[in-house]
Amino acid sequence: MDKNFNKEEMSVLFEEVANYFSLLCEPTRLKILYAVCNGERSVGDIVNEVESTQANVSRQINMLYRAKILARRKDGTQVYYRVDDEKTVDLCKSVCGRVAAQIGVQSPVVELPVVATTRRIASR
């Protein structure tokens, strides 16, 4: 064990890491990330690409949004989502590439570029 962390800090850290990975253990959430990797998409577009119900996709998007993995923008009645955490997408690409190699298939996400995110900084 690293001497720089006490057991309580390590416990808290590992709990948070487990929570983070639990977000990525649902195939629909991974499909949603894949759908928005090349840019902002409306909820309807994501539903069509993921091929799931509106209710399920909305629930999964909300979890990713609350975890700050996705960001959203409203335009009238439409809501658009985009990647807000490129590191999470990089992690997914890496794991997909590794698993694809293990099972002998080509990963569709390894070479997928991620559009730069736009973070708004609140004025003080």
Coordinates of C-alpha atoms in Angstrom, one line a residue:
M1 CA 0.0 0.0 0.0
D2 CA 1.2 3.5 -0.8
K3 CA 2.6 5.2 2.3
N4 CA 1.2 8.6 1.2
F5 CA -2.4 7.4 1.7
N6 CA -3.9 6.2 5.0
K7 CA -6.4 3.4 4.9
E8 CA -9.4 5.7 5.2
E9 CA -8.3 7.8 2.2
M10 CA -7.7 4.6 0.2
S11 CA -11.1 3.3 1.1
V12 CA -12.8 6.5 0.0
L13 CA -10.8 6.6 -3.2
F14 CA -11.5 3.0 -4.1
E15 CA -15.2 3.5 -3.4
E16 CA -15.3 6.5 -5.8
V17 CA -13.4 4.6 -8.5
A18 CA -15.9 1.7 -8.2
N19 CA -18.7 4.2 -8.6
Y20 CA -17.1 5.6 -11.7
F21 CA -16.6 2.2 -13.2
S22 CA -20.2 1.3 -12.4
L23 CA -21.3 4.0 -14.8
L24 CA -19.4 2.3 -17.6
C25 CA -20.7 -1.2 -16.9
E26 CA -24.0 -0.7 -18.7
P27 CA -23.9 -1.4 -22.5
T28 CA -26.5 1.3 -23.3
R29 CA -24.4 3.9 -21.6
L30 CA -21.4 2.8 -23.7
K31 CA -23.6 3.0 -26.8
I32 CA -24.6 6.5 -25.9
L33 CA -21.0 7.6 -25.4
Y34 CA -20.2 6.1 -28.8
A35 CA -23.2 8.0 -30.3
V36 CA -21.9 11.4 -29.1
C37 CA -18.2 10.9 -29.7
N38 CA -18.2 12.7 -33.0
G39 CA -20.2 15.7 -31.8
E40 CA -23.4 16.9 -30.2
R41 CA -26.5 14.8 -30.8
S42 CA -30.2 15.3 -29.9
V43 CA -31.9 12.9 -27.6
G44 CA -34.0 11.6 -30.5
D45 CA -30.8 10.9 -32.6
I46 CA -29.3 9.1 -29.7
V47 CA -32.4 7.0 -29.2
N48 CA -32.4 6.0 -32.9
E49 CA -28.7 5.1 -32.8
V50 CA -28.8 3.2 -29.6
E51 CA -32.0 1.4 -30.6
S52 CA -33.5 1.4 -27.2
T53 CA -36.6 3.0 -25.7
Q54 CA -36.8 6.8 -25.1
A55 CA -37.3 6.2 -21.3
N56 CA -34.2 3.9 -21.0
V57 CA -32.0 6.2 -23.1
S58 CA -33.1 9.3 -21.1
R59 CA -32.4 7.5 -17.8
Q60 CA -28.9 6.5 -18.9
I61 CA -28.1 9.9 -20.4
N62 CA -29.2 11.5 -17.1
M63 CA -26.7 9.3 -15.2
L64 CA -23.9 10.2 -17.5
Y65 CA -24.9 13.9 -17.3
R66 CA -25.0 13.9 -13.5
A67 CA -21.5 12.3 -13.5
K68 CA -20.3 15.1 -15.7
I69 CA -19.3 12.7 -18.5
L70 CA -21.9 14.3 -20.8
A71 CA -22.8 18.0 -21.1
R72 CA -26.1 19.3 -22.5
R73 CA -27.5 22.3 -24.3
K74 CA -31.1 23.2 -24.8
D75 CA -32.4 24.8 -28.0
G76 CA -36.1 25.4 -27.8
T77 CA -37.7 22.1 -27.0
Q78 CA -34.7 20.0 -28.2
V79 CA -31.9 18.9 -25.8
Y80 CA -28.5 18.1 -27.3
Y81 CA -25.7 16.1 -25.5
R82 CA -22.0 16.1 -26.1
V83 CA -18.9 14.6 -24.4
D84 CA -17.8 16.6 -21.4
D85 CA -15.2 14.2 -20.2
E86 CA -12.8 13.1 -22.9
K87 CA -10.8 11.0 -20.5
T88 CA -13.7 8.7 -20.0
V89 CA -14.1 8.3 -23.7
D90 CA -10.3 7.6 -24.0
L91 CA -10.7 4.9 -21.3
C92 CA -13.6 3.3 -23.1
K93 CA -11.6 3.3 -26.4
S94 CA -8.7 1.6 -24.6
V95 CA -10.9 -1.0 -23.0
C96 CA -12.9 -1.7 -26.2
G97 CA -9.6 -2.1 -28.1
R98 CA -8.3 -4.5 -25.5
V99 CA -11.4 -6.6 -25.3
A100 CA -11.8 -6.6 -29.1
A101 CA -8.3 -8.0 -29.5
Q102 CA -8.9 -10.7 -26.9
I103 CA -12.0 -11.9 -28.7
G104 CA -10.5 -11.5 -32.2
V105 CA -12.7 -8.7 -33.6
Q106 CA -11.9 -5.2 -34.7
S107 CA -13.1 -2.5 -32.4
P108 CA -15.2 0.2 -34.1
V109 CA -14.2 2.8 -31.4
V110 CA -10.5 2.6 -31.1
E111 CA -9.8 5.1 -33.9
L112 CA -12.8 7.2 -33.2
P113 CA -11.9 10.9 -32.8
V114 CA -13.4 12.9 -30.0
V115 CA -14.6 16.3 -30.8
A116 CA -13.1 18.9 -28.5
T117 CA -15.5 19.8 -25.7
T118 CA -16.5 23.3 -25.0
R119 CA -16.4 24.1 -21.3
R120 CA -18.0 27.3 -20.1
I121 CA -16.2 29.1 -17.4
A122 CA -18.5 31.1 -15.1
S123 CA -17.6 34.8 -14.8
R124 CA -16.8 36.0 -11.4

